[in-house]
PDB file of C-alpha atoms and ligand atoms in Angstrom:
ATOM      1  CA  MET A   1      -0.085   0.173  -0.010  1.00  0.00           C
ATOM      2  CA  ALA A   2       0.986   3.332  -0.951  1.00  0.00           C
ATOM      3  CA  ILE A   3       2.391   5.305   2.269  1.00  0.00           C
ATOM      4  CA  LYS A   4       0.984   8.159   3.617  1.00  0.00           C
ATOM      5  CA  HIS A   5       2.980  11.410   3.918  1.00  0.00           C
ATOM      6  CA  PHE A   6       1.493  15.309   4.380  1.00  0.00           C
ATOM      7  CA  LEU A   7       4.150  17.456   1.698  1.00  0.00           C
ATOM      8  CA  GLN A   8       1.173  19.938   1.114  1.00  0.00           C
ATOM      9  CA  PHE A   9      -2.663  21.178   2.789  1.00  0.00           C
ATOM     10  CA  SER A  10      -4.065  19.155  -0.911  1.00  0.00           C
ATOM     11  CA  ASP A  11      -2.663  15.850  -0.022  1.00  0.00           C
ATOM     12  CA  PHE A  12      -5.572  15.185   2.922  1.00  0.00           C
ATOM     13  CA  THR A  13      -9.150  14.432   1.635  1.00  0.00           C
ATOM     14  CA  LEU A  14     -11.888  17.155   3.716  1.00  0.00           C
ATOM     15  CA  ASP A  15     -12.872  13.960   5.995  1.00  0.00           C
ATOM     16  CA  GLU A  16      -9.180  12.842   6.838  1.00  0.00           C
ATOM     17  CA  PHE A  17      -8.585  16.916   7.810  1.00  0.00           C
ATOM     18  CA  GLU A  18     -12.329  16.455   9.837  1.00  0.00           C
ATOM     19  CA  TYR A  19     -10.807  13.375  11.423  1.00  0.00           C
ATOM     20  CA  VAL A  20      -7.504  14.902  12.191  1.00  0.00           C
ATOM     21  CA  ILE A  21      -9.272  17.986  13.575  1.00  0.00           C
ATOM     22  CA  GLU A  22     -11.038  16.030  16.395  1.00  0.00           C
ATOM     23  CA  ARG A  23      -8.956  13.664  17.317  1.00  0.00           C
ATOM     24  CA  ALA A  24      -6.331  17.129  17.898  1.00  0.00           C
ATOM     25  CA  HIS A  25      -9.757  18.242  20.156  1.00  0.00           C
ATOM     26  CA  VAL A  26      -9.499  15.176  22.091  1.00  0.00           C
ATOM     27  CA  ILE A  27      -6.034  15.178  22.461  1.00  0.00           C
ATOM     28  CA  LYS A  28      -5.400  18.382  22.882  1.00  0.00           C
ATOM     29  CA  ARG A  29      -8.204  18.077  26.158  1.00  0.00           C
ATOM     30  CA  LYS A  30      -6.033  15.314  27.798  1.00  0.00           C
ATOM     31  CA  PHE A  31      -2.831  17.434  27.360  1.00  0.00           C
ATOM     32  CA  LYS A  32      -5.017  19.915  29.268  1.00  0.00           C
ATOM     33  CA  ASN A  33      -6.895  17.648  31.880  1.00  0.00           C
ATOM     34  CA  TYR A  34      -2.945  15.736  32.843  1.00  0.00           C
ATOM     35  CA  GLU A  35      -4.400  12.934  31.304  1.00  0.00           C
ATOM     36  CA  PRO A  36      -1.204  10.454  30.285  1.00  0.00           C
ATOM     37  CA  TYR A  37      -1.982   9.122  26.313  1.00  0.00           C
ATOM     38  CA  HIS A  38       1.147   7.284  25.078  1.00  0.00           C
ATOM     39  CA  PRO A  39      -0.504   5.782  21.459  1.00  0.00           C
ATOM     40  CA  LEU A  40       3.581   6.197  20.502  1.00  0.00           C
ATOM     41  CA  GLU A  41       5.332   4.445  22.675  1.00  0.00           C
ATOM     42  CA  ASP A  42       8.733   2.905  20.761  1.00  0.00           C
ATOM     43  CA  ARG A  43       8.195   4.964  18.227  1.00  0.00           C
ATOM     44  CA  THR A  44      10.643   7.590  17.134  1.00  0.00           C
ATOM     45  CA  LEU A  45      10.123  10.956  14.940  1.00  0.00           C
ATOM     46  CA  VAL A  46      13.058  12.387  13.091  1.00  0.00           C
ATOM     47  CA  MET A  47      13.303  15.463  12.247  1.00  0.00           C
ATOM     48  CA  VAL A  48      15.527  17.282   9.568  1.00  0.00           C
ATOM     49  CA  PHE A  49      16.031  20.953   9.490  1.00  0.00           C
ATOM     50  CA  GLU A  50      17.833  22.920   7.018  1.00  0.00           C
ATOM     51  CA  LYS A  51      16.270  25.974   8.397  1.00  0.00           C
ATOM     52  CA  ASN A  52      15.967  27.803  11.278  1.00  0.00           C
ATOM     53  CA  SER A  53      12.632  26.886  13.576  1.00  0.00           C
ATOM     54  CA  THR A  54      11.539  28.080  17.372  1.00  0.00           C
ATOM     55  CA  ARG A  55       7.798  26.398  16.761  1.00  0.00           C
ATOM     56  CA  THR A  56       8.146  23.766  14.606  1.00  0.00           C
ATOM     57  CA  ARG A  57      10.658  21.720  16.848  1.00  0.00           C
ATOM     58  CA  LEU A  58       9.574  22.850  20.215  1.00  0.00           C
ATOM     59  CA  SER A  59       6.374  21.479  18.794  1.00  0.00           C
ATOM     60  CA  PHE A  60       6.994  18.253  16.922  1.00  0.00           C
ATOM     61  CA  GLU A  61       9.775  17.137  19.409  1.00  0.00           C
ATOM     62  CA  ALA A  62       7.176  18.251  23.220  1.00  0.00           C
ATOM     63  CA  GLY A  63       4.259  16.678  20.759  1.00  0.00           C
ATOM     64  CA  MET A  64       6.460  12.746  20.041  1.00  0.00           C
ATOM     65  CA  HIS A  65       7.425  13.373  23.649  1.00  0.00           C
ATOM     66  CA  GLN A  66       3.957  13.452  25.033  1.00  0.00           C
ATOM     67  CA  LEU A  67       3.091  10.691  23.132  1.00  0.00           C
ATOM     68  CA  GLY A  68       5.425   8.056  24.325  1.00  0.00           C
ATOM     69  CA  GLY A  69       7.868   8.318  22.062  1.00  0.00           C
ATOM     70  CA  ALA A  70      11.294  10.007  20.997  1.00  0.00           C
ATOM     71  CA  ALA A  71      12.010  12.818  18.036  1.00  0.00           C
ATOM     72  CA  ILE A  72      15.495  12.545  16.818  1.00  0.00           C
ATOM     73  CA  TYR A  73      16.845  16.675  15.744  1.00  0.00           C
ATOM     74  CA  LEU A  74      19.041  16.681  12.674  1.00  0.00           C
ATOM     75  CA  ASN A  75      20.486  19.685  10.618  1.00  0.00           C
ATOM     76  CA  THR A  76      22.446  20.828   7.758  1.00  0.00           C
ATOM     77  CA  ARG A  77      24.957  21.584   9.809  1.00  0.00           C
ATOM     78  CA  ASP A  78      25.932  18.642  11.817  1.00  0.00           C
ATOM     79  CA  SER A  79      24.322  16.403   9.029  1.00  0.00           C
ATOM     80  CA  GLN A  80      26.165  14.519   6.189  1.00  0.00           C
ATOM     81  CA  LEU A  81      22.880  16.746   4.291  1.00  0.00           C
ATOM     82  CA  GLY A  82      25.073  19.726   4.641  1.00  0.00           C
ATOM     83  CA  ARG A  83      28.150  18.003   3.486  1.00  0.00           C
ATOM     84  CA  GLY A  84      26.251  17.225   0.060  1.00  0.00           C
ATOM     85  CA  GLU A  85      24.652  13.467   0.749  1.00  0.00           C
ATOM     86  CA  PRO A  86      21.753  13.091  -2.133  1.00  0.00           C
ATOM     87  CA  VAL A  87      18.526  13.383  -0.577  1.00  0.00           C
ATOM     88  CA  GLU A  88      17.637  10.183  -2.028  1.00  0.00           C
ATOM     89  CA  ASP A  89      19.926   8.255   0.324  1.00  0.00           C
ATOM     90  CA  ALA A  90      19.163  10.046   2.855  1.00  0.00           C
ATOM     91  CA  ALA A  91      15.227   9.523   3.165  1.00  0.00           C
ATOM     92  CA  GLN A  92      16.270   5.588   2.828  1.00  0.00           C
ATOM     93  CA  VAL A  93      19.026   5.428   5.738  1.00  0.00           C
ATOM     94  CA  ILE A  94      17.190   8.236   8.464  1.00  0.00           C
ATOM     95  CA  SER A  95      13.067   5.997   7.307  1.00  0.00           C
ATOM     96  CA  ARG A  96      15.210   2.438   7.887  1.00  0.00           C
ATOM     97  CA  MET A  97      15.714   3.408  11.710  1.00  0.00           C
ATOM     98  CA  CYS A  98      12.393   5.408  12.131  1.00  0.00           C
ATOM     99  CA  ASP A  99       8.574   5.336  11.618  1.00  0.00           C
ATOM    100  CA  ILE A 100       8.215   8.697  11.223  1.00  0.00           C
ATOM    101  CA  ILE A 101       9.469  11.871   9.920  1.00  0.00           C
ATOM    102  CA  MET A 102       9.050  15.967   9.602  1.00  0.00           C
ATOM    103  CA  ILE A 103      11.608  17.711   7.409  1.00  0.00           C
ATOM    104  CA  ARG A 104      11.389  21.778   7.082  1.00  0.00           C
ATOM    105  CA  THR A 105      13.317  22.216   3.866  1.00  0.00           C
ATOM    106  CA  PHE A 106      14.285  24.352   0.308  1.00  0.00           C
ATOM    107  CA  GLY A 107      12.269  23.732  -2.443  1.00  0.00           C
ATOM    108  CA  GLN A 108       9.095  21.233  -2.754  1.00  0.00           C
ATOM    109  CA  GLU A 109      11.289  18.925  -4.411  1.00  0.00           C
ATOM    110  CA  ILE A 110      12.962  18.201  -2.529  1.00  0.00           C
ATOM    111  CA  ILE A 111      11.188  16.949  -0.415  1.00  0.00           C
ATOM    112  CA  ASP A 112       9.355  15.263  -3.023  1.00  0.00           C
ATOM    113  CA  ARG A 113      12.057  13.091  -3.915  1.00  0.00           C
ATOM    114  CA  PHE A 114      12.763  12.879  -0.097  1.00  0.00           C
ATOM    115  CA  ALA A 115       9.042  11.288   0.345  1.00  0.00           C
ATOM    116  CA  ALA A 116       9.456   8.814  -2.586  1.00  0.00           C
ATOM    117  CA  HIS A 117      12.701   7.113  -1.041  1.00  0.00           C
ATOM    118  CA  SER A 118      11.214   6.943   2.084  1.00  0.00           C
ATOM    119  CA  ARG A 119       9.934   3.690   3.613  1.00  0.00           C
ATOM    120  CA  VAL A 120       7.479   5.754   6.578  1.00  0.00           C
ATOM    121  CA  PRO A 121       5.963   8.740   6.048  1.00  0.00           C
ATOM    122  CA  VAL A 122       6.659  12.259   5.566  1.00  0.00           C
ATOM    123  CA  ILE A 123       5.674  15.648   6.870  1.00  0.00           C
ATOM    124  CA  ASN A 124       6.200  18.696   5.677  1.00  0.00           C
ATOM    125  CA  GLY A 125       7.131  21.154   8.078  1.00  0.00           C
ATOM    126  CA  LEU A 126       8.089  24.192   5.805  1.00  0.00           C
ATOM    127  CA  THR A 127       9.120  24.570   2.665  1.00  0.00           C
ATOM    128  CA  ASN A 128       9.866  27.753   0.320  1.00  0.00           C
ATOM    129  CA  GLU A 129       6.204  26.508  -1.151  1.00  0.00           C
ATOM    130  CA  HIS A 130       3.766  25.126   1.281  1.00  0.00           C
ATOM    131  CA  HIS A 131       3.643  25.308   5.573  1.00  0.00           C
ATOM    132  CA  PRO A 132       0.503  23.070   5.741  1.00  0.00           C
ATOM    133  CA  CYS A 133       1.354  22.135   9.783  1.00  0.00           C
ATOM    134  CA  GLN A 134       0.723  25.702  10.155  1.00  0.00           C
ATOM    135  CA  VAL A 135      -2.412  26.411   8.645  1.00  0.00           C
ATOM    136  CA  LEU A 136      -3.647  23.418   9.306  1.00  0.00           C
ATOM    137  CA  ALA A 137      -2.905  24.613  12.851  1.00  0.00           C
ATOM    138  CA  ASP A 138      -4.776  28.302  12.412  1.00  0.00           C
ATOM    139  CA  ILE A 139      -8.715  26.606  11.108  1.00  0.00           C
ATOM    140  CA  PHE A 140      -8.092  24.316  14.244  1.00  0.00           C
ATOM    141  CA  THR A 141      -8.189  27.805  15.636  1.00  0.00           C
ATOM    142  CA  TYR A 142      -9.888  29.570  13.477  1.00  0.00           C
ATOM    143  CA  THR A 143     -12.861  26.547  14.519  1.00  0.00           C
ATOM    144  CA  GLU A 144     -12.342  27.014  18.393  1.00  0.00           C
ATOM    145  CA  HIS A 145     -12.763  30.743  17.811  1.00  0.00           C
ATOM    146  CA  ARG A 146     -15.507  31.506  15.558  1.00  0.00           C
ATOM    147  CA  GLY A 147     -16.384  27.723  14.287  1.00  0.00           C
ATOM    148  CA  ALA A 148     -16.684  26.454  11.102  1.00  0.00           C
ATOM    149  CA  ILE A 149     -14.604  28.204   8.454  1.00  0.00           C
ATOM    150  CA  ALA A 150     -16.680  26.879   4.825  1.00  0.00           C
ATOM    151  CA  GLY A 151     -18.407  29.476   3.580  1.00  0.00           C
ATOM    152  CA  LYS A 152     -16.160  32.769   5.718  1.00  0.00           C
ATOM    153  CA  THR A 153     -13.625  35.001   3.747  1.00  0.00           C
ATOM    154  CA  VAL A 154     -10.341  34.174   4.330  1.00  0.00           C
ATOM    155  CA  ALA A 155      -8.098  38.337   3.549  1.00  0.00           C
ATOM    156  CA  TRP A 156      -4.066  37.590   3.147  1.00  0.00           C
ATOM    157  CA  VAL A 157      -2.333  41.184   3.372  1.00  0.00           C
ATOM    158  CA  GLY A 158       1.323  40.291   1.718  1.00  0.00           C
ATOM    159  CA  ASP A 159       3.750  38.254   0.086  1.00  0.00           C
ATOM    160  CA  ALA A 160       2.972  35.322  -2.313  1.00  0.00           C
ATOM    161  CA  ASN A 161       4.751  32.686  -0.052  1.00  0.00           C
ATOM    162  CA  ASN A 162       4.338  28.902   1.485  1.00  0.00           C
ATOM    163  CA  MET A 163       1.634  30.621   4.218  1.00  0.00           C
ATOM    164  CA  LEU A 164      -0.586  31.967   1.300  1.00  0.00           C
ATOM    165  CA  TYR A 165       0.286  28.311  -1.039  1.00  0.00           C
ATOM    166  CA  SER A 166      -1.202  26.259   1.949  1.00  0.00           C
ATOM    167  CA  TRP A 167      -3.972  28.556   2.801  1.00  0.00           C
ATOM    168  CA  LEU A 168      -5.400  28.357  -1.048  1.00  0.00           C
ATOM    169  CA  GLN A 169      -4.965  24.963  -0.666  1.00  0.00           C
ATOM    170  CA  ALA A 170      -7.181  24.985   2.612  1.00  0.00           C
ATOM    171  CA  ALA A 171      -9.818  27.001   1.368  1.00  0.00           C
ATOM    172  CA  GLN A 172     -10.114  24.639  -1.480  1.00  0.00           C
ATOM    173  CA  VAL A 173     -10.331  21.354   0.814  1.00  0.00           C
ATOM    174  CA  PHE A 174     -12.302  23.864   3.574  1.00  0.00           C
ATOM    175  CA  GLY A 175     -15.170  26.111   1.064  1.00  0.00           C
ATOM    176  CA  PHE A 176     -13.679  28.983   2.372  1.00  0.00           C
ATOM    177  CA  HIS A 177     -12.721  32.534   0.044  1.00  0.00           C
ATOM    178  CA  VAL A 178      -9.202  34.046   0.308  1.00  0.00           C
ATOM    179  CA  ASN A 179      -9.107  37.803  -0.736  1.00  0.00           C
ATOM    180  CA  VAL A 180      -5.451  38.219  -1.486  1.00  0.00           C
ATOM    181  CA  SER A 181      -3.628  41.508  -1.587  1.00  0.00           C
ATOM    182  CA  THR A 182       0.511  41.558  -2.772  1.00  0.00           C
ATOM    183  CA  PRO A 183       2.312  44.017  -4.424  1.00  0.00           C
ATOM    184  CA  LYS A 184       3.447  44.588  -7.799  1.00  0.00           C
ATOM    185  CA  GLY A 185       6.046  41.626  -8.507  1.00  0.00           C
ATOM    186  CA  TYR A 186       5.302  39.972  -5.243  1.00  0.00           C
ATOM    187  CA  ASP A 187       2.072  38.465  -6.929  1.00  0.00           C
ATOM    188  CA  ILE A 188       0.597  34.812  -7.133  1.00  0.00           C
ATOM    189  CA  ASP A 189       2.404  32.330  -9.492  1.00  0.00           C
ATOM    190  CA  PRO A 190      -0.095  30.052 -11.022  1.00  0.00           C
ATOM    191  CA  ALA A 191       2.038  27.771 -10.871  1.00  0.00           C
ATOM    192  CA  LEU A 192       0.944  26.954  -7.725  1.00  0.00           C
ATOM    193  CA  VAL A 193      -2.370  27.393  -7.921  1.00  0.00           C
ATOM    194  CA  ALA A 194      -5.397  24.390  -9.510  1.00  0.00           C
ATOM    195  CA  PRO A 195      -6.089  25.454 -12.275  1.00  0.00           C
ATOM    196  CA  SER A 196      -9.983  24.332 -11.367  1.00  0.00           C
ATOM    197  CA  PHE A 197      -9.875  26.575  -8.180  1.00  0.00           C
ATOM    198  CA  GLY A 198     -11.655  29.716  -8.574  1.00  0.00           C
ATOM    199  CA  GLY A 199     -12.309  30.905  -4.512  1.00  0.00           C
ATOM    200  CA  TYR A 200      -9.805  33.737  -3.886  1.00  0.00           C
ATOM    201  CA  THR A 201      -9.786  37.482  -5.553  1.00  0.00           C
ATOM    202  CA  VAL A 202      -7.126  39.325  -6.258  1.00  0.00           C
ATOM    203  CA  PHE A 203      -6.968  43.109  -4.920  1.00  0.00           C
ATOM    204  CA  ASP A 204      -4.645  45.968  -5.541  1.00  0.00           C
ATOM    205  CA  ASP A 205      -5.181  47.688  -2.664  1.00  0.00           C
ATOM    206  CA  PRO A 206      -4.747  45.686   0.786  1.00  0.00           C
ATOM    207  CA  SER A 207      -6.919  47.198   2.700  1.00  0.00           C
ATOM    208  CA  ASP A 208      -9.969  46.573   0.062  1.00  0.00           C
ATOM    209  CA  ALA A 209      -8.453  42.608   0.001  1.00  0.00           C
ATOM    210  CA  CYS A 210      -9.572  43.553   4.561  1.00  0.00           C
ATOM    211  CA  ALA A 211     -12.943  44.526   3.806  1.00  0.00           C
ATOM    212  CA  GLY A 212     -15.698  42.231   5.370  1.00  0.00           C
ATOM    213  CA  ALA A 213     -13.059  39.664   5.960  1.00  0.00           C
ATOM    214  CA  HIS A 214     -13.658  36.598   8.708  1.00  0.00           C
ATOM    215  CA  LEU A 215      -9.913  36.546   9.237  1.00  0.00           C
ATOM    216  CA  VAL A 216      -6.815  38.602   8.123  1.00  0.00           C
ATOM    217  CA  THR A 217      -3.780  36.847   8.242  1.00  0.00           C
ATOM    218  CA  THR A 218      -0.532  37.836   7.026  1.00  0.00           C
ATOM    219  CA  ASP A 219       3.369  36.982   7.509  1.00  0.00           C
ATOM    220  CA  VAL A 220       7.073  38.135   7.416  1.00  0.00           C
ATOM    221  CA  TRP A 221       7.868  40.275   4.306  1.00  0.00           C
ATOM    222  CA  THR A 222      10.991  38.413   3.670  1.00  0.00           C
ATOM    223  CA  SER A 223      10.992  34.897   3.933  1.00  0.00           C
ATOM    224  CA  MET A 224      13.716  31.974   4.804  1.00  0.00           C
ATOM    225  CA  GLY A 225      15.733  31.632   1.673  1.00  0.00           C
ATOM    226  CA  PHE A 226      15.196  34.760   0.624  1.00  0.00           C
ATOM    227  CA  GLU A 227      16.925  36.789   2.501  1.00  0.00           C
ATOM    228  CA  GLU A 228      19.212  38.722  -0.104  1.00  0.00           C
ATOM    229  CA  GLU A 229      16.525  40.423  -1.225  1.00  0.00           C
ATOM    230  CA  ASN A 230      14.859  41.628   1.779  1.00  0.00           C
ATOM    231  CA  ALA A 231      15.873  45.161   1.204  1.00  0.00           C
ATOM    232  CA  ALA A 232      14.215  45.462  -2.262  1.00  0.00           C
ATOM    233  CA  ARG A 233      11.142  43.738  -0.324  1.00  0.00           C
ATOM    234  CA  LEU A 234      11.362  46.918   2.510  1.00  0.00           C
ATOM    235  CA  LYS A 235      10.295  48.889  -0.213  1.00  0.00           C
ATOM    236  CA  ALA A 236       7.967  47.333  -2.041  1.00  0.00           C
ATOM    237  CA  PHE A 237       5.846  46.377   0.497  1.00  0.00           C
ATOM    238  CA  ASN A 238       5.707  49.434   2.110  1.00  0.00           C
ATOM    239  CA  GLY A 239       1.675  49.932   2.937  1.00  0.00           C
ATOM    240  CA  TRP A 240       1.245  46.026   2.889  1.00  0.00           C
ATOM    241  CA  ILE A 241       0.978  46.283   7.003  1.00  0.00           C
ATOM    242  CA  VAL A 242      -1.735  45.010   9.071  1.00  0.00           C
ATOM    243  CA  ASP A 243      -3.099  48.519  10.637  1.00  0.00           C
ATOM    244  CA  MET A 244      -5.889  48.872  12.884  1.00  0.00           C
ATOM    245  CA  GLU A 245      -7.490  50.884  10.093  1.00  0.00           C
ATOM    246  CA  LYS A 246      -7.262  48.135   7.434  1.00  0.00           C
ATOM    247  CA  MET A 247      -8.930  45.789  10.734  1.00  0.00           C
ATOM    248  CA  ARG A 248     -11.742  47.974  10.141  1.00  0.00           C
ATOM    249  CA  ARG A 249     -12.912  46.572   7.488  1.00  0.00           C
ATOM    250  CA  ALA A 250     -12.878  43.368   7.926  1.00  0.00           C
ATOM    251  CA  GLN A 251     -15.886  41.641  10.214  1.00  0.00           C
ATOM    252  CA  PRO A 252     -16.389  43.613  13.786  1.00  0.00           C
ATOM    253  CA  ASP A 253     -15.091  40.327  15.446  1.00  0.00           C
ATOM    254  CA  ALA A 254     -12.368  38.763  12.386  1.00  0.00           C
ATOM    255  CA  LEU A 255      -9.548  37.590  13.542  1.00  0.00           C
ATOM    256  CA  PHE A 256      -5.873  38.483  13.295  1.00  0.00           C
ATOM    257  CA  MET A 257      -3.611  35.906  13.250  1.00  0.00           C
ATOM    258  CA  HIS A 258       0.400  35.545  11.899  1.00  0.00           C
ATOM    259  CA  CYS A 259       2.544  32.184  12.082  1.00  0.00           C
ATOM    260  CA  LEU A 260       5.196  33.866  13.643  1.00  0.00           C
ATOM    261  CA  PRO A 261       7.618  34.820  14.364  1.00  0.00           C
ATOM    262  CA  ALA A 262       6.483  38.570  13.254  1.00  0.00           C
ATOM    263  CA  HIS A 263       7.906  41.644  12.666  1.00  0.00           C
ATOM    264  CA  ARG A 264       5.761  45.208  14.939  1.00  0.00           C
ATOM    265  CA  GLY A 265       5.682  47.913  12.401  1.00  0.00           C
ATOM    266  CA  GLU A 266       6.448  46.028   8.847  1.00  0.00           C
ATOM    267  CA  GLU A 267       3.596  43.324   8.431  1.00  0.00           C
ATOM    268  CA  VAL A 268       2.045  43.613  11.502  1.00  0.00           C
ATOM    269  CA  ALA A 269       1.109  47.292  13.412  1.00  0.00           C
ATOM    270  CA  ALA A 270       1.478  46.053  17.134  1.00  0.00           C
ATOM    271  CA  ASP A 271      -2.270  47.281  18.331  1.00  0.00           C
ATOM    272  CA  VAL A 272      -3.182  44.191  15.730  1.00  0.00           C
ATOM    273  CA  ILE A 273      -1.200  41.743  16.793  1.00  0.00           C
ATOM    274  CA  ASP A 274      -0.906  43.259  20.569  1.00  0.00           C
ATOM    275  CA  GLY A 275      -4.166  43.816  20.405  1.00  0.00           C
ATOM    276  CA  PRO A 276      -7.751  42.063  21.099  1.00  0.00           C
ATOM    277  CA  GLN A 277      -8.604  40.067  17.778  1.00  0.00           C
ATOM    278  CA  SER A 278      -4.902  38.895  17.787  1.00  0.00           C
ATOM    279  CA  VAL A 279      -5.417  34.781  18.547  1.00  0.00           C
ATOM    280  CA  VAL A 280      -1.634  34.726  17.304  1.00  0.00           C
ATOM    281  CA  TRP A 281      -0.544  33.042  20.643  1.00  0.00           C
ATOM    282  CA  ASP A 282      -3.762  30.861  20.711  1.00  0.00           C
ATOM    283  CA  GLU A 283      -2.121  29.431  16.873  1.00  0.00           C
ATOM    284  CA  ALA A 284       1.258  29.011  18.294  1.00  0.00           C
ATOM    285  CA  GLU A 285      -0.551  26.854  20.788  1.00  0.00           C
ATOM    286  CA  ASN A 286      -2.523  24.384  18.129  1.00  0.00           C
ATOM    287  CA  ARG A 287       0.493  23.371  16.028  1.00  0.00           C
ATOM    288  CA  LEU A 288       1.311  21.253  19.753  1.00  0.00           C
ATOM    289  CA  HIS A 289      -2.090  19.754  19.455  1.00  0.00           C
ATOM    290  CA  VAL A 290      -2.531  19.179  15.420  1.00  0.00           C
ATOM    291  CA  GLN A 291       0.809  17.583  14.492  1.00  0.00           C
ATOM    292  CA  LYS A 292      -0.055  15.354  17.661  1.00  0.00           C
ATOM    293  CA  ALA A 293      -3.060  14.023  15.791  1.00  0.00           C
ATOM    294  CA  LEU A 294      -1.788  13.748  12.638  1.00  0.00           C
ATOM    295  CA  LEU A 295       1.846  12.336  13.953  1.00  0.00           C
ATOM    296  CA  GLU A 296      -1.013   9.377  15.609  1.00  0.00           C
ATOM    297  CA  TYR A 297      -2.658   9.415  12.378  1.00  0.00           C
ATOM    298  CA  LEU A 298       0.586   8.830   9.897  1.00  0.00           C
ATOM    299  CA  VAL A 299       1.992   6.665  12.436  1.00  0.00           C
ATOM    300  CA  LEU A 300      -0.999   4.407  13.414  1.00  0.00           C
ATOM    301  CA  GLY A 301      -4.357   5.662  10.757  1.00  0.00           C
ATOM    302  CA  ARG A 302      -7.599   5.728  12.642  1.00  0.00           C
ATOM    303  CA  VAL A 303      -7.915   4.794  16.032  1.00  0.00           C
ATOM    304  CA  ALA A 304     -11.574   6.164  16.913  1.00  0.00           C
TER     305      ALA A 304
HETATM  306  N1   CP B 401       5.166  29.499  12.487  1.00  0.00           N
HETATM  307  C1   CP B 401       6.103  28.498  12.589  1.00  0.00           C
HETATM  308  O1   CP B 401       6.675  27.548  11.437  1.00  0.00           O
HETATM  309  O2   CP B 401       7.569  28.919  13.232  1.00  0.00           O
HETATM  310  P1   CP B 401       9.015  28.392  13.438  1.00  0.00           P
HETATM  311  O3   CP B 401       9.593  28.675  12.455  1.00  0.00           O
HETATM  312  O4   CP B 401       9.394  29.177  14.669  1.00  0.00           O
HETATM  313  O5   CP B 401       8.993  26.398  13.392  1.00  0.00           O
HETATM  314  N1  NVA B 402       7.075  32.512   5.555  1.00  0.00           N
HETATM  315  C1  NVA B 402       7.840  32.594   6.285  1.00  0.00           C
HETATM  316  C2  NVA B 402       7.409  31.383   7.599  1.00  0.00           C
HETATM  317  C3  NVA B 402       7.836  31.535   8.707  1.00  0.00           C
HETATM  318  C4  NVA B 402       7.425  30.557   9.780  1.00  0.00           C
HETATM  319  C5  NVA B 402       8.641  31.355   5.922  1.00  0.00           C
HETATM  320  O1  NVA B 402       8.939  31.116   4.873  1.00  0.00           O
HETATM  321  O2  NVA B 402      10.167  32.077   6.708  1.00  0.00           O
END
């Protein structure tokens, strides 16, 4: 049987997401009640990082521990990956010694090649093109605060980056609409959006993108791997800040989300990210709960 991976959001059906989200609620409740739950006893997660991380490492490592298993951290700097060992060889070796793998890397084709040579499930912990675990946590967070996201409008203000492409894939699966505003020259790459998907609208003015939105979200102007473009981006993105003026165009009870880390005064104003509509700390915490449900599902299949 083909191995189930989570390499981009579109890898799961709505039915699978609904199952994983339900399990995340159960697993979160157990965690909050200090109830031990060890379905992954004796199982090992290997985490491969080719880029920096705080939340992703922490949530996967703590999550695996809390599920009764172990997590091993590898990074490019001190593993053979940094000395040019082919990704196909690394996948063969790593996947013979563990039950599941999470990778944070650069191009999506790297994780695709890795997964094609892995004997165990592979999870995308962020690539240049996708960040599906974060968007899963964000949808879980939206649901906790406001109920179902189907039929709602999400406003994306900023770069056409990995977070946006995962939001667009999620919109197709969950049936919500995305209003997108990116500066000229930083537009959506149509090759990264399913041609059949019409559930988004592009706005020149970021403020118009926020009009009527139930959720306003953004991310850094310069993602990891694009640092040499930082000076040009600082100029081009001027005006693409989520500030109170833009939040006032959204629904009165609109939420604000940001995957973090954030730059106050660039993509988001301090009074928005630190204000009452912001749920950024819940988003960060929920990485832990949804990824525990994801690990359980990918290693054990459906248990309930
Ligand atoms: N949001 C997120 O993935 O954070 P890290 O880069 O700290 O893992
Ligand atoms: N778009 C950002 C997300 C960081 C969690 C990046 O790729 O750097």
